[in-house]
Amino acid sequence: KNKRKADIDTSNLIESLLNKDITALSRAITLIESKNPQHKVKATNILQACLPHANNSIRIGITGVPGVGKSTFIETFGKHLTAFGKRVAVLAIDPSSTITKGSILGDKTRMEELVKDENAFIRPSASGDSLGGVARKTRESIILCEAAGFDVIIIETVGVGQSETTVHSMVDFFLLLKLAGAGDELQGIKRGIIEMADAIAINKADGDNLKRAKLAKVEFNRALHLYPTKSSNWQPQVTLCSALKNEGIDAIWDIISDYIKTTTNNNYFNTNRNEQNKYWLIQTIEEQLKSNFFNTPKIKKALENQLELLETNQTTPFAAAEYLLKLYS
Amino acid sequence: KNKRKADIDTSNLIESLLNKDITALSRAITLIESKNPQHKVKATNILQACLPHANNSIRIGITGVPGVGKSTFIETFGKHLTAFGKRVAVLAIDPSSTITKGSILGDKTRMEELVKDENAFIRPSASGDSLGGVARKTRESIILCEAAGFDVIIIETVGVGQSETTVHSMVDFFLLLKLAGAGDELQGIKRGIIEMADAIAINKADGDNLKRAKLAKVEFNRALHLYPTKSSNWQPQVTLCSALKNEGIDAIWDIISDYIKTTTNNNYFNTNRNEQNKYWLIQTIEEQLKSNFFNTPKIKKALENQLELLETNQTTPFAAAEYLLKLYS
């Protein structure tokens, strides 16, 4: 009887979600984030029901160091999009949330206007989990948001550890926010991030900052030309904006629209999404295989022993590996 | 009877090898490189017998782009070491050898003098195998060379793909050879290589090149200071040399000796070797787990099917992964 009730609950939730009900979307994401096994079953059913209605959005990754003005940018950018009828969902991948229980988007007052907008949906980063766990939940949340009729999905991250790479592997377009000014190249943006960017927006390009921002634009354009052509065939753009003064925001959407047109025409858009799906499939399997192996009690014990033999040069890494693999099989 | 004969053969081979017989060492390495299962059993026994006599060498990785003068450098450097009684083994990790069947060290005439030196042993890269396979064979060859009384082991590699990282993970000291001159930073040395270097030697620093080489030294020293302190607590050195004119070679050995002293005193030398062993153990297990999984016939077939469902958005990467993992278990 309980099971039947649960089934009806889930059906209702799915129906509401597909009818663009934001409360239902919120509840569904909560089920995805839950560690409760019953919730997991429900979450799987909801995802399966949402899949045919998903995949019709533009997924945009946004990163930049703290202080670059990400919240203000996302608020202004999001309002710009909802103003011409787009429905915008904002998700976050915040590796620090595993410790602080969510700092990005945790304080919704940071995006006062967007929060009140009925065409916007803002969801803080899942917390208390590994980056891999958060990544999975975010990817599944994207599907739910799309099924709930959101046509632009923004994934925000802060430049820590591997989080940009993770976000890059789940979006169509990757936007890097930067500040102009001395020591900019040392702003803590790791190498490789520039390489991933489809556009660099130099924020706070207003007032006294404008001249420096223009210089920075020249510099970044030069830097970008040093990289080999992307497989998307897209030449990354550098642009100036001031989120606070709502300047240059429309130009960024134009760049993104251009990108979508170019990559749809050359079929990179779909190829890339397929590659991303494959990547997550393989990644998930590999992580699970390792975790299964190293969490097996008899392996744990034998590994300790083999490491001791290794430290005292009584075995080689390869002989030890063979021994453990044989024990496992 | 055959088995007994084989045992006697192996015992004799081990005895000769431990008596510093280079022919025996060569034969033992050939057994390690063989794909024949009987040879593999022999190789394992030989390695086990060699282990107590190994680990007493200095392992030096040397890399640099083609044209930097690696062969000439290793010849001059090797001769310098044998001249004061060191026994020097030169091995190579050549990723291109999987295609070309060995280009590095393949042509022994490149090191004419060193080849004739009875205190030197030169062995080309194993070929026809993946980088992982070559790496394993090289690591095992190091043990054999050490058991055969070689006290300096040089591992040469050319800057292609992942090969430097592989070499770095099996040596005590990592030497990067560079050339001075315009566009040097674009010599094809990938980022991250500089970070791994314990010393950078600017080769061909003679004649007209000397001035530019001195400038390059200043540049590299500046670049090196931007990196955080290494866990070895060693400050990487930049030095000039001309392998062709035998200039600055002794200084490089002095740097290496300094490094060994510093890292022996602060215990990094041993810690690092233990970490390397652990790394190779874990690496080997993980590779094998993946390979076992993805080469299982029923998984191969089911994976194809899941990828199709994924491409048509009928499943998620995570649901597909769970399905495959359940099928495997």
XYZ file of C-alpha atoms in Angstrom:
658
model
C 0.000 0.000 0.000
C 2.845 2.320 0.948
C 4.582 1.488 -2.289
C 1.475 2.343 -4.252
C 1.181 5.669 -2.502
C 4.830 6.386 -3.198
C 4.275 5.587 -6.874
C 1.360 8.009 -7.022
C 3.450 10.660 -5.260
C 6.236 10.208 -7.786
C 3.813 10.365 -10.721
C 2.313 13.569 -9.404
C 5.753 15.049 -8.857
C 6.791 14.199 -12.406
C 3.599 15.654 -13.831
C 4.014 18.896 -11.915
C 7.665 19.135 -12.860
C 6.885 18.693 -16.561
C 4.255 21.412 -16.090
C 7.087 23.765 -15.069
C 6.207 23.747 -11.367
C 9.291 25.051 -9.562
C 8.356 23.540 -6.208
C 8.180 20.119 -7.836
C 11.574 20.719 -9.472
C 13.031 21.640 -6.081
C 11.633 18.508 -4.477
C 12.944 16.338 -7.296
C 16.450 17.771 -6.922
C 16.258 17.135 -3.190
C 15.474 13.475 -3.932
C 18.504 13.321 -6.232
C 20.672 14.744 -3.486
C 19.348 12.401 -0.813
C 21.338 9.450 0.487
C 18.147 7.601 1.500
C 17.839 4.421 -0.659
C 14.070 4.886 -1.129
C 14.676 8.428 -2.353
C 17.276 7.070 -4.746
C 14.739 4.744 -6.333
C 12.308 7.627 -6.724
C 15.038 9.862 -8.142
C 15.935 7.230 -10.756
C 12.299 6.945 -11.838
C 11.906 10.701 -12.061
C 15.082 11.035 -14.117
C 13.971 8.320 -16.487
C 10.610 10.084 -16.964
C 12.316 13.435 -17.519
C 14.873 12.228 -20.078
C 12.592 12.467 -23.162
C 11.865 16.095 -22.229
C 15.458 17.095 -21.511
C 18.444 18.151 -23.618
C 16.791 21.220 -25.194
C 18.687 23.898 -23.319
C 21.904 25.815 -23.634
C 24.261 24.876 -20.809
C 26.671 27.618 -19.827
C 29.549 27.242 -17.386
C 30.733 30.389 -15.612
C 33.899 30.621 -13.552
C 36.151 33.274 -12.083
C 38.036 33.923 -8.878
C 36.280 35.325 -5.800
C 35.881 39.068 -6.197
C 35.426 38.975 -9.941
C 31.725 39.659 -9.474
C 30.175 36.330 -10.419
C 26.922 36.840 -8.487
C 26.316 40.314 -9.869
C 27.166 39.065 -13.343
C 24.810 36.089 -13.139
C 22.050 38.304 -11.753
C 22.385 40.884 -14.548
C 22.911 38.245 -17.235
C 19.971 36.184 -15.960
C 17.655 39.221 -15.860
C 18.729 40.097 -19.415
C 17.662 36.624 -20.542
C 14.356 36.444 -18.669
C 13.513 39.924 -20.044
C 13.155 38.428 -23.507
C 11.326 35.336 -22.372
C 14.078 32.842 -21.561
C 13.710 30.653 -18.508
C 16.996 30.515 -16.609
C 18.198 27.954 -14.058
C 21.345 28.609 -12.024
C 23.146 25.664 -10.448
C 26.523 25.604 -8.742
C 29.434 23.294 -8.217
C 31.205 24.410 -5.134
C 33.984 22.121 -3.963
C 34.352 24.118 -0.754
C 30.768 23.186 0.106
C 32.042 19.781 1.124
C 33.575 21.573 4.082
C 31.536 24.730 4.579
C 28.233 23.146 3.544
C 27.806 25.471 0.612
C 29.082 28.964 0.176
C 28.287 29.611 -3.504
C 24.659 30.594 -3.967
C 24.077 29.574 -0.396
C 23.203 33.131 0.372
C 20.377 33.737 -2.059
C 20.240 37.389 -1.136
C 23.288 37.780 -3.364
C 20.943 37.588 -6.356
C 17.969 39.483 -5.007
C 16.348 40.354 -8.304
C 16.855 37.011 -9.997
C 15.490 35.120 -6.987
C 12.214 36.994 -7.286
C 11.988 36.383 -11.037
C 9.395 33.700 -11.798
C 11.337 32.655 -14.890
C 14.454 31.974 -12.874
C 15.418 29.080 -10.637
C 18.439 29.214 -8.344
C 19.779 26.170 -6.547
C 22.876 26.127 -4.312
C 25.562 23.469 -4.672
C 24.843 20.083 -3.147
C 26.993 19.766 -0.076
C 28.677 17.216 2.116
C 29.918 15.159 -0.779
C 33.008 14.637 -2.931
C 33.478 16.679 -6.108
C 32.499 13.557 -8.045
C 29.305 13.244 -6.029
C 28.408 16.916 -6.465
C 29.159 16.649 -10.181
C 26.809 13.715 -10.602
C 24.002 15.487 -8.752
C 24.494 18.628 -10.804
C 24.412 16.704 -14.083
C 21.207 15.008 -13.028
C 19.755 18.339 -11.893
C 20.444 19.752 -15.365
C 18.180 17.062 -16.829
C 15.422 17.908 -14.351
C 15.708 21.660 -15.040
C 15.516 21.030 -18.776
C 12.454 18.816 -18.354
C 10.918 21.631 -16.297
C 11.237 23.884 -19.321
C 14.367 25.897 -18.513
C 16.136 26.831 -21.710
C 19.296 28.322 -20.291
C 21.167 26.439 -17.567
C 24.001 28.292 -15.885
C 26.521 26.280 -13.876
C 28.580 28.487 -11.619
C 31.870 27.456 -10.072
C 34.720 29.063 -8.238
C 38.252 28.369 -9.427
C 39.333 25.775 -6.920
C 40.920 22.423 -7.602
C 39.351 20.408 -10.339
C 35.963 22.091 -10.295
C 36.367 24.046 -13.552
C 37.327 20.917 -15.434
C 34.270 19.226 -13.969
C 31.989 22.076 -15.022
C 33.620 22.262 -18.452
C 32.774 18.599 -18.973
C 29.044 19.221 -18.550
C 28.377 22.480 -20.418
C 28.106 23.614 -24.032
C 29.778 26.977 -23.510
C 32.413 27.951 -20.971
C 32.685 31.592 -19.895
C 35.641 32.865 -17.895
C 35.156 36.095 -15.931
C 38.289 38.133 -15.340
C 39.327 41.451 -13.875
C 41.709 43.877 -15.536
C 44.711 45.168 -13.700
C 48.214 44.455 -12.566
C 49.043 40.909 -11.650
C 45.925 39.729 -13.402
C 47.699 36.677 -14.779
C 48.382 35.731 -11.181
C 44.767 36.094 -10.077
C 44.881 32.497 -9.133
C 43.376 31.297 -12.381
C 45.174 28.067 -13.039
C 46.749 27.277 -16.379
C 44.474 25.310 -18.557
C 41.427 27.372 -17.598
C 42.116 29.934 -20.325
C 42.429 27.037 -22.721
C 38.924 25.829 -21.827
C 37.251 29.227 -22.240
C 34.946 29.879 -25.191
C 34.828 33.503 -24.130
C 36.599 35.686 -21.599
C 34.568 38.578 -20.201
C 36.565 41.241 -18.421
C 34.142 42.437 -15.766
C 34.048 45.774 -13.930
C 35.163 47.471 -17.144
C 33.821 50.849 -16.133
C 35.057 54.212 -14.838
C 38.748 54.255 -13.980
C 39.021 50.575 -14.853
C 38.059 50.961 -18.488
C 41.505 51.767 -19.851
C 43.143 48.847 -18.082
C 40.317 46.563 -19.154
C 40.919 47.492 -22.798
C 44.616 46.683 -22.418
C 43.745 43.373 -20.796
C 41.483 42.574 -23.729
C 44.390 42.993 -26.143
C 46.566 40.793 -23.928
C 44.018 38.008 -23.667
C 43.313 38.095 -27.366
C 47.006 37.650 -27.979
C 47.194 34.810 -25.439
C 44.195 33.038 -26.963
C 45.753 33.078 -30.400
C 48.689 31.057 -29.111
C 46.462 28.050 -28.513
C 45.715 25.582 -31.271
C 42.287 25.768 -32.910
C 39.609 24.116 -30.815
C 37.833 21.007 -32.041
C 34.683 23.160 -32.040
C 36.378 25.326 -34.684
C 35.303 28.261 -32.531
C 37.709 31.151 -32.010
C 37.276 32.215 -28.361
C 36.215 35.838 -27.921
C 37.332 38.436 -25.408
C 34.825 41.087 -24.406
C 34.387 43.843 -21.820
C 31.441 44.196 -19.488
C 30.210 45.839 -16.352
C 27.619 43.684 -14.670
C 26.958 46.406 -12.102
C 26.130 48.993 -14.808
C 24.526 46.424 -17.123
C 27.002 47.201 -19.895
C 28.225 44.649 -22.441
C 25.880 41.941 -21.168
C 23.890 41.753 -24.406
C 27.164 41.341 -26.329
C 27.959 38.249 -24.275
C 24.623 36.688 -25.123
C 25.311 37.515 -28.785
C 28.630 35.676 -28.554
C 26.929 32.664 -27.025
C 24.202 32.684 -29.698
C 26.913 32.864 -32.365
C 28.685 29.946 -30.742
C 25.524 27.844 -30.659
C 24.844 28.620 -34.327
C 28.417 27.784 -35.395
C 28.637 24.562 -33.405
C 25.159 23.419 -34.380
C 26.045 23.898 -38.039
C 29.320 22.025 -37.805
C 27.680 19.410 -35.578
C 30.146 19.964 -32.728
C 27.295 20.808 -30.377
C 25.847 17.296 -30.519
C 29.165 15.512 -30.817
C 30.364 17.309 -27.716
C 27.287 16.362 -25.700
C 27.720 12.748 -26.738
C 31.386 12.839 -25.793
C 30.484 14.348 -22.431
C 27.959 11.600 -21.778
C 30.528 8.953 -22.683
C 33.109 10.621 -20.463
C 30.753 10.556 -17.479
C 29.812 6.957 -18.142
C 33.427 5.771 -18.274
C 34.429 8.003 -15.362
C 31.645 6.628 -13.155
C 32.517 3.031 -13.969
C 36.223 3.543 -13.304
C 35.637 5.272 -9.992
C 33.296 2.508 -8.894
C 35.695 -0.278 -9.933
C 38.474 1.288 -7.876
C 36.246 1.956 -4.915
C 34.918 -1.635 -4.968
C 38.459 -3.000 -5.054
C 40.090 -0.848 -2.419
C 37.132 -1.107 -0.028
C 37.111 -4.913 -0.028
C 38.174 -5.910 3.533
C 40.582 -8.689 2.514
C 42.190 -6.341 -0.041
C 42.547 -3.576 2.524
C 44.399 -5.959 4.798
C 46.557 -7.523 2.081
C 47.392 -4.111 0.617
C 48.780 -3.005 3.954
C 50.962 -6.079 3.985
C 52.149 -5.600 0.413
C 52.995 -1.958 1.103
C 55.201 -3.104 3.953
C 57.000 -5.578 1.689
C 57.361 -2.789 -0.852
C 58.880 -0.385 1.656
C 61.449 -2.972 2.639
C 62.204 -3.812 -1.000
C 60.963 -7.379 -0.670
C 58.625 -7.050 -3.631
C 58.134 -4.895 -6.713
C 55.070 -2.737 -7.380
C 54.129 -5.058 -10.232
C 54.480 -8.279 -8.288
C 52.459 -6.741 -5.450
C 49.757 -5.612 -7.877
C 49.541 -9.074 -9.398
C 49.259 -10.656 -5.973
C 46.410 -8.348 -4.950
C 44.549 -8.727 -8.238
C 44.747 -12.504 -7.978
C 43.445 -12.340 -4.408
C 40.517 -10.181 -5.579
C 39.437 -12.322 -8.514
C 63.285 -32.611 -16.447
C 62.859 -29.577 -18.692
C 61.649 -27.603 -15.697
C 64.736 -28.575 -13.726
C 66.984 -27.499 -16.566
C 65.138 -24.194 -16.780
C 65.636 -23.689 -13.043
C 69.343 -24.318 -13.368
C 69.513 -21.908 -16.325
C 67.768 -19.230 -14.314
C 70.037 -19.773 -11.304
C 73.085 -19.475 -13.488
C 71.750 -16.349 -15.110
C 71.079 -14.765 -11.711
C 74.530 -15.686 -10.466
C 76.220 -14.188 -13.526
C 74.084 -11.073 -13.325
C 74.979 -10.527 -9.672
C 78.603 -10.984 -10.736
C 78.171 -7.958 -13.001
C 78.100 -9.970 -16.220
C 76.612 -7.642 -18.843
C 75.566 -10.469 -21.162
C 73.529 -11.995 -18.342
C 71.968 -8.589 -17.638
C 71.018 -8.254 -21.298
C 69.458 -11.702 -21.340
C 67.515 -10.993 -18.154
C 66.103 -7.762 -19.610
C 65.110 -9.668 -22.742
C 63.170 -12.108 -20.543
C 61.429 -9.163 -18.882
C 60.479 -7.780 -22.268
C 59.219 -11.103 -23.582
C 55.546 -11.901 -23.978
C 56.197 -15.638 -23.684
C 54.515 -16.942 -20.466
C 57.500 -19.199 -19.599
C 59.826 -16.234 -19.930
C 57.532 -14.257 -17.645
C 57.863 -16.881 -14.901
C 61.640 -16.780 -15.269
C 61.620 -12.983 -15.263
C 59.624 -12.907 -12.020
C 62.077 -15.293 -10.347
C 65.066 -13.292 -11.520
C 63.532 -10.037 -10.267
C 62.783 -11.577 -6.893
C 66.385 -12.774 -6.584
C 67.716 -9.361 -7.644
C 65.597 -7.285 -5.258
C 67.847 -7.660 -2.170
C 70.760 -6.387 -4.269
C 68.924 -3.478 -5.878
C 68.057 0.080 -4.831
C 71.622 1.264 -4.322
C 71.906 3.510 -7.334
C 71.160 7.077 -8.298
C 68.391 7.170 -10.874
C 68.539 10.157 -13.199
C 65.876 11.109 -15.735
C 66.995 13.144 -18.735
C 64.648 14.793 -21.196
C 64.735 17.448 -23.893
C 63.328 17.990 -27.354
C 64.971 16.426 -30.427
C 67.967 18.498 -31.430
C 68.904 19.491 -27.902
C 71.821 17.076 -27.994
C 70.660 14.343 -25.623
C 72.862 11.606 -27.077
C 75.990 13.724 -27.057
C 75.158 14.868 -23.544
C 74.623 11.352 -22.227
C 77.807 10.155 -23.891
C 79.909 12.954 -22.386
C 78.186 12.754 -19.015
C 78.476 8.964 -18.936
C 82.173 9.048 -19.825
C 82.719 11.648 -17.090
C 81.179 9.255 -14.561
C 82.950 6.081 -15.688
C 86.228 8.023 -15.630
C 86.033 8.163 -11.832
C 84.875 4.601 -11.400
C 81.104 4.816 -11.630
C 79.223 2.118 -13.520
C 76.562 3.721 -15.712
C 73.477 2.130 -17.259
C 71.458 4.025 -19.857
C 67.850 2.992 -20.460
C 65.217 4.759 -22.523
C 61.501 5.295 -22.586
C 60.550 6.091 -26.108
C 56.814 6.310 -26.728
C 57.415 6.554 -30.464
C 59.019 3.127 -30.333
C 55.542 1.628 -30.184
C 55.255 2.722 -33.790
C 58.783 2.950 -35.136
C 60.090 0.018 -33.078
C 62.580 2.148 -31.236
C 64.303 5.292 -32.339
C 65.938 6.441 -29.097
C 69.159 4.589 -28.443
C 68.173 2.266 -31.231
C 71.180 3.412 -33.129
C 73.954 2.644 -30.697
C 76.482 4.386 -32.917
C 75.066 7.615 -31.528
C 77.062 6.930 -28.360
C 80.168 5.406 -29.866
C 82.500 5.992 -26.953
C 80.091 5.003 -24.213
C 79.131 1.786 -26.005
C 82.751 0.656 -25.931
C 83.141 1.523 -22.246
C 83.130 -1.660 -20.131
C 81.636 0.261 -17.223
C 78.653 1.370 -19.279
C 75.544 -0.479 -20.373
C 73.175 0.938 -22.983
C 69.790 -0.567 -23.678
C 67.266 0.810 -26.186
C 63.608 1.295 -25.260
C 61.422 -1.779 -25.275
C 59.177 -1.562 -28.294
C 55.822 -2.646 -29.590
C 54.040 -1.902 -26.344
C 51.969 0.808 -24.683
C 53.664 3.525 -22.630
C 52.459 1.711 -19.515
C 54.025 -1.522 -20.728
C 57.326 0.148 -21.588
C 57.308 1.910 -18.214
C 56.892 -1.357 -16.342
C 59.706 -3.008 -18.255
C 61.975 -0.050 -17.654
C 61.263 -0.026 -13.934
C 62.026 -3.715 -13.732
C 65.173 -3.216 -15.824
C 66.338 -0.608 -13.298
C 66.225 -3.285 -10.577
C 68.237 -5.680 -12.729
C 70.828 -3.014 -13.566
C 71.198 -2.139 -9.893
C 71.609 -5.796 -8.948
C 74.277 -6.007 -11.653
C 76.220 -3.326 -9.807
C 75.395 -0.211 -11.822
C 75.445 2.790 -9.532
C 74.110 5.438 -11.883
C 71.018 4.662 -13.952
C 70.104 7.177 -16.637
C 66.615 7.054 -18.097
C 66.388 8.999 -21.313
C 63.149 10.186 -22.841
C 62.037 12.501 -25.595
C 59.365 15.084 -24.812
C 56.332 13.387 -26.293
C 52.970 12.803 -24.639
C 53.117 11.505 -21.118
C 56.598 10.049 -21.261
C 58.295 12.696 -19.088
C 55.762 12.238 -16.324
C 56.359 8.505 -16.547
C 60.125 8.936 -16.313
C 59.776 11.485 -13.522
C 57.835 8.921 -11.511
C 60.728 6.443 -11.541
C 63.826 8.583 -10.980
C 65.466 10.383 -8.072
C 66.624 13.380 -10.091
C 65.074 14.905 -13.188
C 67.288 16.852 -15.603
C 65.836 18.976 -18.368
C 68.094 19.801 -21.310
C 67.311 23.044 -23.111
C 68.715 25.208 -25.867
C 69.139 28.948 -25.634
C 67.687 31.221 -28.271
C 64.593 32.891 -29.542
C 61.342 31.069 -29.170
C 62.929 28.802 -26.632
C 59.761 28.769 -24.533
C 58.011 27.370 -27.594
C 60.541 24.607 -28.166
C 57.719 22.201 -27.679
C 58.473 21.601 -24.028
C 55.067 21.211 -22.466
C 54.050 23.115 -19.396
C 54.580 21.116 -16.291
C 57.936 19.789 -17.458
C 59.793 22.795 -16.059
C 57.945 22.204 -12.814
C 59.297 18.651 -12.621
C 62.932 19.600 -13.279
C 65.480 19.408 -10.466
C 67.966 21.070 -12.793
C 67.859 22.696 -16.208
C 71.041 22.433 -18.259
C 71.249 24.783 -21.216
C 73.275 22.775 -23.694
C 75.388 23.991 -26.651
C 76.399 26.987 -24.519
C 79.538 27.650 -26.524
C 80.861 30.060 -29.170
C 78.225 32.398 -30.543
C 75.584 30.764 -28.400
C 77.176 31.624 -25.072
C 75.644 35.084 -24.695
C 72.118 33.883 -25.444
C 72.632 30.907 -23.149
C 73.531 33.229 -20.281
C 70.381 35.260 -20.895
C 68.317 32.086 -20.976
C 69.829 31.066 -17.645
C 68.589 34.300 -16.056
C 65.119 33.746 -17.576
C 64.854 30.170 -16.360
C 66.046 31.077 -12.902
C 63.325 33.705 -12.751
C 60.721 31.233 -14.013
C 61.770 28.594 -11.500
C 61.350 31.013 -8.625
C 57.670 31.441 -9.490
C 56.955 27.846 -8.542
C 56.204 26.864 -4.963
C 58.960 25.127 -3.019
C 59.238 21.443 -3.891
C 58.449 18.807 -1.311
C 62.113 17.813 -1.640
C 63.000 21.281 -0.318
C 65.422 21.432 -3.223
C 65.762 24.664 -5.171
C 66.144 23.650 -8.839
C 69.360 24.850 -10.458
C 70.005 26.270 -13.899
C 73.400 25.646 -15.428
C 75.195 26.013 -18.763
C 77.041 23.251 -20.556
C 78.467 22.167 -23.847
C 78.385 18.419 -24.156
C 80.294 18.603 -27.427
C 83.183 20.527 -25.819
C 82.870 18.708 -22.481
C 82.254 21.965 -20.632
C 80.062 22.275 -17.539
C 79.497 18.520 -17.302
C 81.301 18.190 -13.972
C 79.130 21.000 -12.568
C 76.021 18.989 -13.383
C 77.333 15.988 -11.496
C 78.119 18.320 -8.585
C 74.514 19.543 -8.608
C 73.241 15.968 -8.592
C 75.583 15.020 -5.736
C 74.363 18.045 -3.811
C 70.794 17.007 -4.444
C 71.423 13.462 -3.235
C 73.081 14.782 -0.083
C 70.270 17.264 0.658
C 67.464 14.793 0.035
C 69.186 11.972 1.894
C 69.589 14.226 4.910
C 65.975 15.408 4.907
C 64.833 11.855 4.118
C 63.043 12.921 0.930
C 65.153 10.485 -1.092
C 63.661 7.440 0.608
C 60.187 8.890 1.033
C 60.098 9.673 -2.667
C 61.155 6.146 -3.654
C 58.449 4.715 -1.401
C 55.877 7.057 -2.894
C 56.976 6.061 -6.383
C 56.597 2.385 -5.526
C 53.142 3.016 -4.111
C 52.188 5.035 -7.176
C 53.204 2.197 -9.496
C 51.381 -0.364 -7.383
C 48.125 1.616 -7.420
C 48.546 2.567 -11.066
C 49.051 -1.057 -12.113
C 46.019 -2.240 -10.168
C 43.777 0.489 -11.567
C 44.862 -0.140 -15.149
C 44.256 -3.849 -14.710
C 40.816 -3.376 -13.131
C 39.735 -1.216 -16.066
C 41.221 -3.516 -18.631
C 39.532 -6.569 -17.022
C 36.191 -4.784 -17.033
C 36.207 -3.334 -20.520
C 37.614 -6.497 -22.096
C 34.897 -8.758 -20.684
C 32.887 -9.920 -23.744
C 29.448 -9.423 -22.183
C 30.453 -5.938 -21.013
C 31.798 -5.028 -24.443
C 28.462 -5.934 -25.951
C 26.330 -4.290 -23.277
C 28.468 -1.141 -23.347
C 27.801 -0.748 -27.056
C 24.108 -0.990 -26.329
C 24.241 1.495 -23.439
C 26.178 3.967 -25.573
C 23.414 3.806 -28.154
C 20.786 4.488 -25.484
C 22.957 7.347 -24.252
C 23.266 8.892 -27.704
C 19.508 8.855 -28.098
C 18.985 10.273 -24.596
C 17.197 7.173 -23.360
C 19.500 6.784 -20.363
C 21.887 8.862 -18.263
C 25.612 8.187 -17.917
C 25.039 7.233 -14.277
C 22.149 4.855 -14.927
C 24.166 3.239 -17.728
C 27.194 2.870 -15.462
C 25.100 1.253 -12.742
C 23.581 -1.164 -15.236
C 26.996 -2.234 -16.520
C 28.509 -2.554 -13.056
C 25.616 -4.743 -11.928
C 26.030 -6.909 -15.032
C 29.741 -7.334 -14.254
C 29.412 -8.257 -10.601
